Short mmCIF file of C-alpha atoms and ligand atoms in Angstrom, two decimals:
data_model
loop_
_atom_site.label_atom_id
_atom_site.label_comp_id
_atom_site.label_asym_id
_atom_site.label_seq_id
_atom_site.Cartn_x
_atom_site.Cartn_y
_atom_site.Cartn_z
CA UNK A 7 -2.43 -27.87 -12.55
CA UNK A 8 -2.77 -31.09 -10.39
CA UNK A 9 -4.80 -33.45 -12.39
CA UNK A 10 -5.94 -35.29 -9.21
CA UNK A 11 -7.94 -32.28 -7.68
CA UNK A 12 -11.68 -32.48 -8.30
CA UNK A 13 -13.37 -30.32 -11.01
CA UNK A 14 -16.55 -28.60 -10.11
CA UNK A 15 -19.26 -26.82 -12.05
CA UNK A 16 -20.88 -25.46 -13.90
CA UNK A 17 -20.69 -22.88 -11.25
CA UNK A 18 -21.55 -19.14 -11.14
CA UNK A 19 -19.66 -16.49 -9.42
CA UNK A 20 -22.27 -14.07 -7.83
CA UNK A 21 -19.92 -11.39 -6.16
CA UNK A 22 -16.40 -10.45 -5.37
CA UNK A 23 -14.62 -10.72 -2.15
CA UNK A 24 -12.90 -7.57 -0.96
CA UNK A 25 -9.62 -9.03 -2.22
CA UNK A 26 -10.94 -8.94 -5.68
CA UNK A 27 -11.49 -12.75 -5.90
CA UNK A 28 -14.78 -14.15 -6.85
CA UNK A 29 -16.79 -16.26 -4.48
CA UNK A 30 -18.49 -19.53 -6.02
CA UNK A 31 -20.63 -21.69 -3.79
CA UNK A 32 -20.62 -25.44 -4.48
CA UNK A 33 -22.17 -28.02 -2.15
CA UNK A 34 -22.61 -25.16 0.44
CA UNK A 35 -18.99 -24.43 0.53
CA UNK A 36 -17.51 -21.14 -0.73
CA UNK A 37 -14.55 -21.24 -3.12
CA UNK A 38 -12.42 -18.04 -3.67
CA UNK A 39 -11.60 -17.90 -7.42
CA UNK A 40 -8.96 -15.47 -8.85
CA UNK A 41 -9.80 -13.50 -12.05
CA UNK A 42 -13.54 -14.16 -11.90
CA UNK A 43 -16.20 -11.69 -12.70
CA UNK A 44 -19.79 -11.66 -11.21
CA UNK A 45 -22.31 -13.48 -13.26
CA UNK A 46 -19.82 -15.52 -15.11
CA UNK A 47 -20.06 -19.45 -15.23
CA UNK A 48 -17.09 -21.65 -14.94
CA UNK A 49 -15.76 -25.14 -14.69
CA UNK A 50 -13.30 -24.92 -11.68
CA UNK A 51 -10.52 -27.03 -10.45
CA UNK A 52 -10.33 -27.08 -6.59
CA UNK A 53 -6.99 -26.35 -5.07
CA UNK A 54 -5.29 -26.90 -1.81
CA UNK A 55 -6.25 -24.36 0.82
CA UNK A 56 -4.20 -21.12 0.54
CA UNK A 57 -3.85 -19.03 3.74
CA UNK A 58 -6.91 -20.81 5.14
CA UNK A 59 -9.00 -20.06 2.10
CA UNK A 60 -10.76 -22.69 -0.12
CA UNK A 61 -9.69 -21.75 -3.50
CA UNK A 62 -10.44 -22.95 -7.09
CA UNK A 63 -8.98 -21.93 -10.36
CA UNK A 64 -10.84 -21.33 -13.65
CA UNK A 65 -10.50 -24.31 -16.04
CA UNK A 66 -13.05 -22.92 -18.63
CA UNK A 67 -15.26 -19.99 -18.73
CA UNK A 68 -18.71 -21.40 -19.73
CA UNK A 69 -20.50 -18.00 -19.72
CA UNK A 70 -18.08 -14.83 -20.02
CA UNK A 71 -19.10 -11.34 -18.85
CA UNK A 72 -19.29 -8.60 -21.38
CA UNK A 73 -16.88 -6.78 -18.93
CA UNK A 74 -14.11 -9.21 -19.57
CA UNK A 75 -11.13 -7.61 -21.25
CA UNK A 76 -7.45 -8.66 -22.07
CA UNK A 77 -5.24 -7.12 -19.37
CA UNK A 78 -2.67 -4.92 -20.65
CA UNK A 79 0.13 -6.33 -18.31
CA UNK A 80 1.81 -9.56 -19.60
CA UNK A 81 2.59 -10.49 -16.09
CA UNK A 82 -0.92 -10.11 -14.79
CA UNK A 83 -1.96 -13.76 -14.41
CA UNK A 84 1.35 -14.87 -12.81
CA UNK A 85 2.19 -11.88 -10.58
CA UNK A 86 -0.94 -11.46 -8.48
CA UNK A 87 -0.11 -7.74 -7.67
CA UNK A 88 -3.37 -6.62 -9.39
CA UNK A 89 -6.84 -8.23 -9.18
CA UNK A 90 -8.98 -6.08 -11.54
CA UNK A 91 -7.16 -5.70 -14.75
CA UNK A 92 -9.26 -8.14 -16.63
CA UNK A 93 -12.32 -6.12 -15.97
CA UNK A 94 -13.30 -3.08 -17.94
CA UNK A 95 -12.48 0.04 -15.79
CA UNK A 96 -16.10 1.33 -15.43
CA UNK A 97 -17.12 -2.03 -14.15
CA UNK A 98 -14.22 -2.10 -11.91
CA UNK A 99 -15.51 1.03 -10.15
CA UNK A 100 -18.98 -0.41 -9.84
CA UNK A 101 -17.53 -3.77 -8.41
CA UNK A 102 -15.56 -1.78 -5.80
CA UNK A 103 -18.82 0.09 -4.78
CA UNK A 104 -20.46 -3.19 -4.32
CA UNK A 105 -17.50 -4.54 -2.29
CA UNK A 106 -17.91 -1.70 0.12
CA UNK A 107 -21.69 -2.22 0.22
CA UNK A 108 -21.26 -5.88 1.04
CA UNK A 109 -18.74 -5.29 3.71
CA UNK A 110 -21.23 -2.82 5.35
CA UNK A 111 -23.98 -5.29 5.05
CA UNK A 112 -21.91 -8.01 6.66
CA UNK A 113 -21.45 -5.80 9.81
CA UNK A 114 -25.03 -4.46 9.66
CA UNK A 115 -24.04 -0.93 8.92
CA UNK A 116 -26.79 1.04 7.50
CA UNK A 117 -24.99 3.58 4.94
CA UNK A 118 -25.51 4.68 1.44
CA UNK A 119 -22.28 4.23 -0.45
CA UNK A 120 -21.30 6.88 -3.03
CA UNK A 121 -20.35 6.11 -6.60
CA UNK A 122 -16.71 5.26 -6.80
CA UNK A 123 -14.88 8.02 -8.66
CA UNK A 124 -12.21 7.58 -11.51
CA UNK A 125 -8.58 7.58 -10.46
CA UNK A 126 -7.05 10.61 -12.39
CA UNK A 127 -4.35 7.97 -13.66
CA UNK A 128 -5.31 4.35 -14.22
CA UNK A 129 -1.68 3.39 -14.88
CA UNK A 130 1.87 4.89 -14.09
CA UNK A 131 0.67 6.42 -10.76
CA UNK A 132 2.22 4.11 -8.11
CA UNK A 133 5.26 5.98 -6.61
CA UNK A 134 6.90 2.99 -4.66
CA UNK A 135 7.89 -0.61 -5.52
CA UNK A 136 9.79 -3.24 -3.54
CA UNK A 137 11.34 -5.98 -5.63
CA UNK A 138 12.52 -9.14 -3.99
CA UNK A 139 16.06 -10.57 -4.96
CA UNK A 140 17.12 -14.13 -4.80
CA UNK A 141 19.99 -16.17 -6.18
CA UNK A 142 18.87 -19.66 -7.47
CA UNK A 143 21.56 -22.04 -8.92
CA UNK A 144 23.73 -19.08 -9.70
CA UNK A 145 20.97 -17.21 -11.54
CA UNK A 146 19.84 -13.79 -10.16
CA UNK A 147 15.91 -13.46 -9.91
CA UNK A 148 14.49 -10.08 -9.18
CA UNK A 149 10.67 -9.29 -9.22
CA UNK A 150 7.64 -9.68 -7.12
CA UNK A 151 6.40 -12.57 -4.94
CA UNK A 152 3.32 -14.13 -6.51
CA UNK A 153 0.28 -13.50 -3.97
CA UNK A 154 0.14 -16.76 -2.39
CA UNK A 155 3.92 -17.70 -1.87
CA UNK A 156 7.15 -16.03 -0.62
CA UNK A 157 9.18 -19.06 -2.10
CA UNK A 158 8.81 -17.91 -5.70
CA UNK A 159 9.63 -14.72 -7.68
CA UNK A 160 7.71 -13.53 -10.82
CA UNK A 161 10.39 -11.70 -12.87
CA UNK A 162 8.98 -8.54 -14.64
CA UNK A 163 10.21 -6.29 -17.23
CA UNK A 164 7.97 -3.29 -16.10
CA UNK A 165 5.00 -2.75 -14.05
CA UNK A 166 1.99 -0.61 -15.52
CA UNK A 167 1.11 0.62 -12.10
CA UNK A 168 4.36 2.25 -11.43
CA UNK A 169 5.64 5.75 -12.40
CA UNK A 170 7.77 5.14 -15.54
CA UNK A 171 10.89 6.48 -13.80
CA UNK A 172 10.67 3.57 -11.30
CA UNK A 173 10.52 1.00 -14.22
CA UNK A 174 13.56 2.81 -15.89
CA UNK A 175 15.69 2.65 -12.58
CA UNK A 176 14.51 -0.90 -11.92
CA UNK A 177 15.92 -2.18 -15.26
CA UNK A 178 19.14 -0.26 -14.96
CA UNK A 179 19.71 -1.65 -11.44
CA UNK A 180 18.79 -5.09 -12.63
CA UNK A 181 21.53 -4.96 -15.30
CA UNK A 182 24.03 -3.99 -12.67
CA UNK A 183 23.03 -6.69 -10.31
CA UNK A 184 23.13 -9.34 -13.22
CA UNK A 185 26.60 -8.17 -14.17
CA UNK A 186 28.14 -8.41 -10.76
CA UNK A 187 26.24 -11.71 -10.03
CA UNK A 188 27.82 -13.31 -13.10
CA UNK A 189 31.19 -12.78 -11.31
CA UNK A 190 30.09 -13.72 -7.80
CA UNK A 191 26.53 -14.70 -6.82
CA UNK A 192 24.85 -11.89 -4.87
CA UNK A 193 23.61 -14.12 -2.13
CA UNK A 194 23.18 -11.15 0.55
CA UNK A 195 20.98 -8.92 -1.52
CA UNK A 196 17.46 -9.39 -0.54
CA UNK A 197 15.32 -6.67 -1.82
CA UNK A 198 15.18 -3.30 -3.59
CA UNK A 199 12.82 -0.51 -3.07
CA UNK A 200 12.48 2.27 -5.47
CA UNK A 201 10.62 5.45 -4.64
CA UNK A 202 10.07 8.43 -6.98
CA UNK A 203 8.44 11.81 -6.77
CA UNK A 204 6.72 13.86 -9.50
CA UNK A 205 9.94 15.91 -9.90
CA UNK A 206 11.59 12.73 -11.24
CA UNK A 207 13.90 12.24 -8.30
CA UNK A 208 14.21 8.71 -6.65
CA UNK A 209 15.14 7.17 -3.45
CA UNK A 210 16.59 3.87 -3.49
CA UNK A 211 16.74 1.36 -0.51
CA UNK A 212 18.71 -1.83 -0.76
CA UNK A 213 18.04 -4.60 1.79
CA UNK A 214 21.05 -6.87 2.65
CA UNK A 215 21.21 -9.98 4.88
CA UNK A 216 24.42 -8.50 6.61
CA UNK A 217 26.92 -5.68 6.41
CA UNK A 218 28.31 -5.48 2.83
CA UNK A 219 31.92 -6.68 2.18
CA UNK A 220 34.15 -4.99 -0.23
CA UNK A 221 32.66 -6.58 -3.45
CA UNK A 222 29.20 -5.78 -2.20
CA UNK A 223 30.14 -2.35 -1.62
CA UNK A 224 31.26 -1.88 -5.15
CA UNK A 225 27.77 -3.10 -6.28
CA UNK A 226 26.20 -0.37 -4.15
CA UNK A 227 28.83 2.14 -5.53
CA UNK A 228 27.80 1.05 -9.14
CA UNK A 229 24.17 1.77 -8.21
CA UNK A 230 25.17 5.04 -6.71
CA UNK A 231 26.81 6.18 -9.98
CA UNK A 232 23.42 5.78 -11.71
CA UNK A 233 21.82 8.41 -9.68
CA UNK A 234 21.32 12.18 -10.34
CA UNK A 235 21.54 15.26 -8.26
CA UNK A 236 18.57 15.11 -5.84
CA UNK A 237 18.34 11.46 -5.53
CA UNK A 238 18.66 9.42 -2.47
CA UNK A 239 20.30 6.11 -1.58
CA UNK A 240 20.36 4.03 1.56
CA UNK A 241 21.08 0.26 2.31
CA UNK A 242 19.90 -1.61 5.39
CA UNK A 243 20.39 -4.83 7.12
CA UNK A 244 17.44 -7.13 7.34
CA UNK A 245 15.75 -7.11 10.75
CA UNK A 246 13.25 -9.65 12.18
CA UNK A 247 11.94 -6.87 14.59
CA UNK A 248 8.54 -6.04 13.31
CA UNK A 249 8.17 -2.50 14.59
CA UNK A 250 11.74 -1.13 15.18
CA UNK A 251 13.54 0.41 12.38
CA UNK A 252 16.46 -1.65 10.92
CA UNK A 253 20.11 -0.73 11.07
CA UNK A 254 20.36 1.46 8.06
CA UNK A 255 23.17 3.48 6.32
CA UNK A 256 22.86 6.56 4.06
CA UNK A 257 25.16 6.54 1.06
CA UNK A 258 27.45 9.42 0.84
CA UNK A 259 26.81 12.19 -1.61
CA UNK A 260 23.22 11.34 -2.17
CA UNK A 261 20.17 13.23 -0.52
CA UNK A 262 18.90 12.11 2.71
CA UNK A 263 15.18 12.83 1.70
CA UNK A 264 13.01 13.14 -1.25
CA UNK A 265 10.03 15.54 -1.28
CA UNK A 266 6.61 15.69 -2.72
CA UNK A 267 4.22 18.63 -2.90
CA UNK A 268 0.60 18.13 -2.18
CA UNK A 269 -1.27 21.40 -2.68
CA UNK A 270 1.13 23.94 -1.41
CA UNK A 271 2.84 21.78 1.08
CA UNK A 272 6.26 20.48 0.40
CA UNK A 273 6.35 16.96 2.23
CA UNK A 274 9.81 15.53 3.30
CA UNK A 275 9.87 11.66 2.95
CA UNK A 276 12.49 9.69 4.88
CA UNK A 277 13.44 6.11 3.89
CA UNK A 278 11.16 4.21 6.33
CA UNK A 279 8.30 6.76 6.33
CA UNK A 280 4.99 5.83 4.89
CA UNK A 281 3.82 7.85 2.00
CA UNK A 282 0.53 7.71 0.27
CA UNK A 283 1.35 5.75 -3.03
CA UNK A 284 -0.95 7.74 -5.38
CA UNK A 285 -0.48 11.38 -5.16
CA UNK A 286 -3.26 12.22 -7.52
CA UNK A 287 -5.90 10.25 -5.59
CA UNK A 288 -4.52 11.76 -2.22
CA UNK A 289 -5.30 15.20 -3.56
CA UNK A 290 -8.87 13.98 -4.54
CA UNK A 291 -9.39 12.64 -1.06
CA UNK A 292 -8.21 16.01 0.44
CA UNK A 293 -10.64 17.84 -1.95
CA UNK A 294 -13.50 15.53 -0.80
CA UNK A 295 -12.70 16.33 2.89
CA UNK A 296 -12.70 20.04 2.17
CA UNK A 297 -16.05 19.73 0.32
CA UNK A 298 -17.69 18.09 3.34
CA UNK A 299 -15.99 19.84 6.20
CA UNK A 300 -15.98 23.68 6.69
CA UNK A 301 -12.24 23.72 7.24
CA UNK A 302 -12.11 27.47 7.95
CA UNK A 303 -14.24 27.14 10.97
CA UNK A 304 -11.88 24.38 12.61
CA UNK A 305 -9.88 25.44 15.49
CA UNK A 306 -8.11 22.12 16.65
CA UNK A 307 -7.52 18.83 14.74
CA UNK A 308 -6.26 15.47 15.89
CA UNK A 309 -4.25 13.63 13.19
CA UNK A 310 -3.96 9.91 14.49
CA UNK A 311 -1.57 7.65 12.69
CA UNK A 312 -0.26 10.98 11.30
CA UNK A 313 2.78 9.55 9.33
CA UNK A 314 4.65 12.56 7.98
CA UNK A 315 1.52 14.84 8.05
CA UNK A 316 0.34 14.20 4.52
CA UNK A 317 -3.24 14.25 5.45
CA UNK A 318 -3.53 17.12 7.82
CA UNK A 319 -0.91 19.70 6.83
CA UNK A 320 -2.16 20.33 3.18
CA UNK A 321 -5.69 20.71 4.66
CA UNK A 322 -4.80 23.37 7.30
CA UNK A 323 -2.22 25.22 5.04
CA UNK A 324 -2.55 28.92 5.86
CA UNK A 325 -5.44 28.47 8.21
CA UNK A 326 -5.23 29.33 12.07
CA UNK A 327 -5.75 25.79 13.03
CA UNK A 328 -3.85 23.89 15.81
CA UNK A 329 -2.95 20.37 15.25
CA UNK A 330 -1.90 17.24 17.27
CA UNK A 331 -0.37 14.32 15.42
CA UNK A 332 0.39 10.91 16.98
CA UNK A 333 2.45 8.41 15.12
CA UNK A 334 4.46 5.28 15.99
CA UNK A 335 7.36 5.57 13.57
CA UNK A 336 9.91 8.19 15.02
CA UNK A 337 11.38 8.78 11.47
CA UNK A 338 7.94 9.80 10.17
CA UNK A 339 7.48 12.14 13.25
CA UNK A 340 10.71 13.99 12.48
CA UNK A 341 9.35 14.36 8.89
CA UNK A 342 6.01 15.66 10.22
CA UNK A 343 7.80 18.20 12.38
CA UNK A 344 9.91 19.39 9.30
CA UNK A 345 6.80 19.36 7.30
CA UNK A 346 4.80 21.68 9.77
CA UNK A 347 6.02 24.93 8.05
CA UNK A 348 5.46 26.89 11.17
CA UNK A 349 5.97 24.72 14.19
CA UNK A 350 3.83 26.75 16.44
CA UNK A 351 0.56 25.38 15.56
CA UNK A 352 1.61 21.63 15.38
CA UNK A 353 2.66 19.10 17.97
CA UNK A 354 3.60 15.66 17.08
CA UNK A 355 3.99 12.62 19.58
CA UNK A 356 5.79 9.49 18.96
CA UNK A 357 3.96 6.57 20.36
CA UNK A 358 1.70 3.55 19.95
CA UNK A 359 -1.79 5.00 19.48
CA UNK A 360 -3.08 2.40 21.89
CA UNK A 361 -0.72 3.65 24.78
CA UNK A 362 -0.62 7.35 23.88
CA UNK A 363 -4.23 8.22 22.69
CA UNK A 364 -5.86 7.85 26.14
CA UNK A 365 -8.30 9.80 28.51
CA UNK A 366 -5.37 11.47 30.22
CA UNK A 367 -4.23 12.80 26.86
CA UNK A 368 -7.66 13.84 25.85
CA UNK A 369 -8.08 15.86 29.08
CA UNK A 370 -4.99 17.87 28.33
CA UNK A 371 -6.09 19.16 25.01
CA UNK A 372 -9.26 21.05 23.98
CA UNK A 373 -12.20 19.41 22.30
CA UNK A 374 -10.99 18.91 18.70
CA UNK A 375 -13.17 20.10 15.83
CA UNK A 376 -12.09 17.25 13.63
CA UNK A 377 -10.34 13.82 14.21
CA UNK A 378 -8.58 12.41 11.06
CA UNK A 379 -7.51 8.81 11.21
CA UNK A 380 -5.69 6.62 8.51
CA UNK A 381 -5.01 3.44 10.39
CA UNK A 382 -2.88 0.44 8.95
CA UNK A 383 -4.95 -2.21 6.96
CA UNK A 384 -6.14 -4.03 10.18
CA UNK A 385 -8.13 -0.99 11.06
CA UNK A 386 -8.24 0.34 14.72
CA UNK A 387 -9.20 -0.98 17.98
CA UNK A 388 -12.42 -0.50 19.95
CA UNK A 389 -10.62 1.31 22.77
CA UNK A 390 -9.19 3.81 20.34
CA UNK A 391 -12.72 4.28 19.01
CA UNK A 392 -14.18 4.88 22.24
CA UNK A 393 -11.56 7.51 22.90
CA UNK A 394 -12.18 9.29 19.60
CA UNK A 395 -15.93 9.62 20.51
CA UNK A 396 -14.82 10.75 23.94
CA UNK A 397 -12.94 13.70 22.38
CA UNK A 398 -16.33 15.04 21.59
CA UNK A 399 -15.22 15.83 17.90
CA UNK A 400 -18.17 16.91 15.67
CA UNK A 401 -16.36 15.37 12.59
CA UNK A 402 -14.31 12.30 12.28
CA UNK A 403 -12.56 11.47 8.95
CA UNK A 404 -11.65 7.76 8.73
CA UNK A 405 -9.35 6.72 5.69
CA UNK A 406 -9.21 3.12 5.21
CA UNK A 407 -7.67 0.67 2.56
CA UNK A 408 -9.63 -2.25 3.73
CA UNK A 409 -13.45 -2.32 3.35
CA UNK A 410 -13.76 -5.03 5.84
CA UNK A 411 -11.94 -3.56 8.63
CA UNK A 412 -13.71 -0.19 7.87
CA UNK A 413 -17.24 -1.88 8.09
CA UNK A 414 -16.32 -3.69 11.37
CA UNK A 415 -14.92 -0.38 13.00
CA UNK A 416 -18.01 1.46 11.92
CA UNK A 417 -20.27 -1.10 13.25
CA UNK A 418 -18.67 -0.62 16.72
CA UNK A 419 -19.39 3.10 16.79
C1 LIG B 506 -1.68 4.17 6.43
S1 LIG B 506 -0.47 4.96 7.13
C2 LIG B 506 -1.05 6.64 7.09
C3 LIG B 506 0.07 7.76 7.47
C4 LIG B 506 -0.51 9.32 7.16
N1 LIG B 506 -1.59 9.45 7.68
C5 LIG B 506 -0.44 9.47 5.73
O1 LIG B 506 -1.65 9.65 5.09
O2 LIG B 506 0.54 9.56 5.17
C6 LIG B 506 -0.48 4.49 8.74
C7 LIG B 506 0.50 5.04 9.79
O3 LIG B 506 0.09 4.49 10.90
C8 LIG B 506 1.39 4.14 11.71
N2 LIG B 506 0.98 3.25 12.79
C9 LIG B 506 0.75 1.99 12.53
N3 LIG B 506 0.49 1.41 13.52
C10 LIG B 506 0.59 2.30 14.66
C11 LIG B 506 0.21 2.27 16.10
N4 LIG B 506 -0.09 1.42 16.69
N5 LIG B 506 0.51 3.56 16.83
C12 LIG B 506 0.98 4.65 15.95
N6 LIG B 506 1.08 4.70 14.77
C13 LIG B 506 0.92 3.55 14.09
C14 LIG B 506 2.35 3.81 10.51
O4 LIG B 506 3.76 3.98 10.97
C15 LIG B 506 1.92 4.70 9.43
O5 LIG B 506 2.69 5.92 9.37
#
């Protein structure tokens, strides 16, 4: 705490921002407050702006909410990966609904938001984690960056969100890295990604600064020896290219892919392919889509930002529907093609949506009965929206992980 920064208050937080932070108004200025709950009152200490936001931290809770609970995770207040764990779960759902309502209001979208449903699992659901690795004064640090800075690492024992098998492999690999680091600092190991499926298979991805030397190869070999039949292991060299795949190597005698089954469809996942991180919630979403859209009557679907086909293929399984997927990552497109159990009905195109999904393409294909799109966080561009409308599709399913970009996109329809 910086004792020179001004203290303000008592001040009440009325609402949460979509990031989960409370918004407190003081002298007509908005301060973003981590770990706040609406209707609580605080003494706050203002902080230096972070990423352009005026922020303040709670010094004292003057009036606490009945929904405030002790987070189960001991790393919660330093890690910054979760934002709602200090709030009772039923109230978390209520607040998430209000966040979506406020985002829609902000962009003047008149829409009634449904109740937010329970996640089938509140902990131990997440199937992927990326841990940062650094060596500082000879000591190996491995964990997560706190929310506001990439300079620090919060070391963790285990993460409640993750599937237990990921925590198990994390601790085993951490031990190996520490042992090797005691002999020779592992300066070139940058990050570790662990993915898992519900069949308890893992895919390990180790990021290195440069091609491994002999001693670094023995570290990779020791990690490989931890793995079981069915597991997969890659390492890759750090790349500053934002969109291209990095230089990567598949470790011999391990599997090239892992698979996850959604409904009856076995989905292949390659190392750099996006995969929905909560299988149970993905199934809920697909059931919701089925409850609204008469899937049996559909003849042709566009799947924009298709990834490996996770959203469209389970939906159309055993139906006589044709499918066109567009996706920027060539690796994900290869997965999608492999996942389309009978390739006669599905076509996948590798390309940037902005270049590929244009009037020319739309004229080449029949009018779709449904357009599904699951864009990255930033949402999608007006041009793409105009083309979606131009397809004449009677149904559009837009999946979004950012209420603000969703609301903005809806406001432009
Ligand atoms: C949120 S993921 C959804 C993937 C898939 N629909 C699923 O549910 O698994 C977004 C996908 O969009 C792809 N993507 C991002 N920007 C893109 C662009 N400009 N053009 C084409 N694909 C893009 C990413 O590679 C990623 O696979």
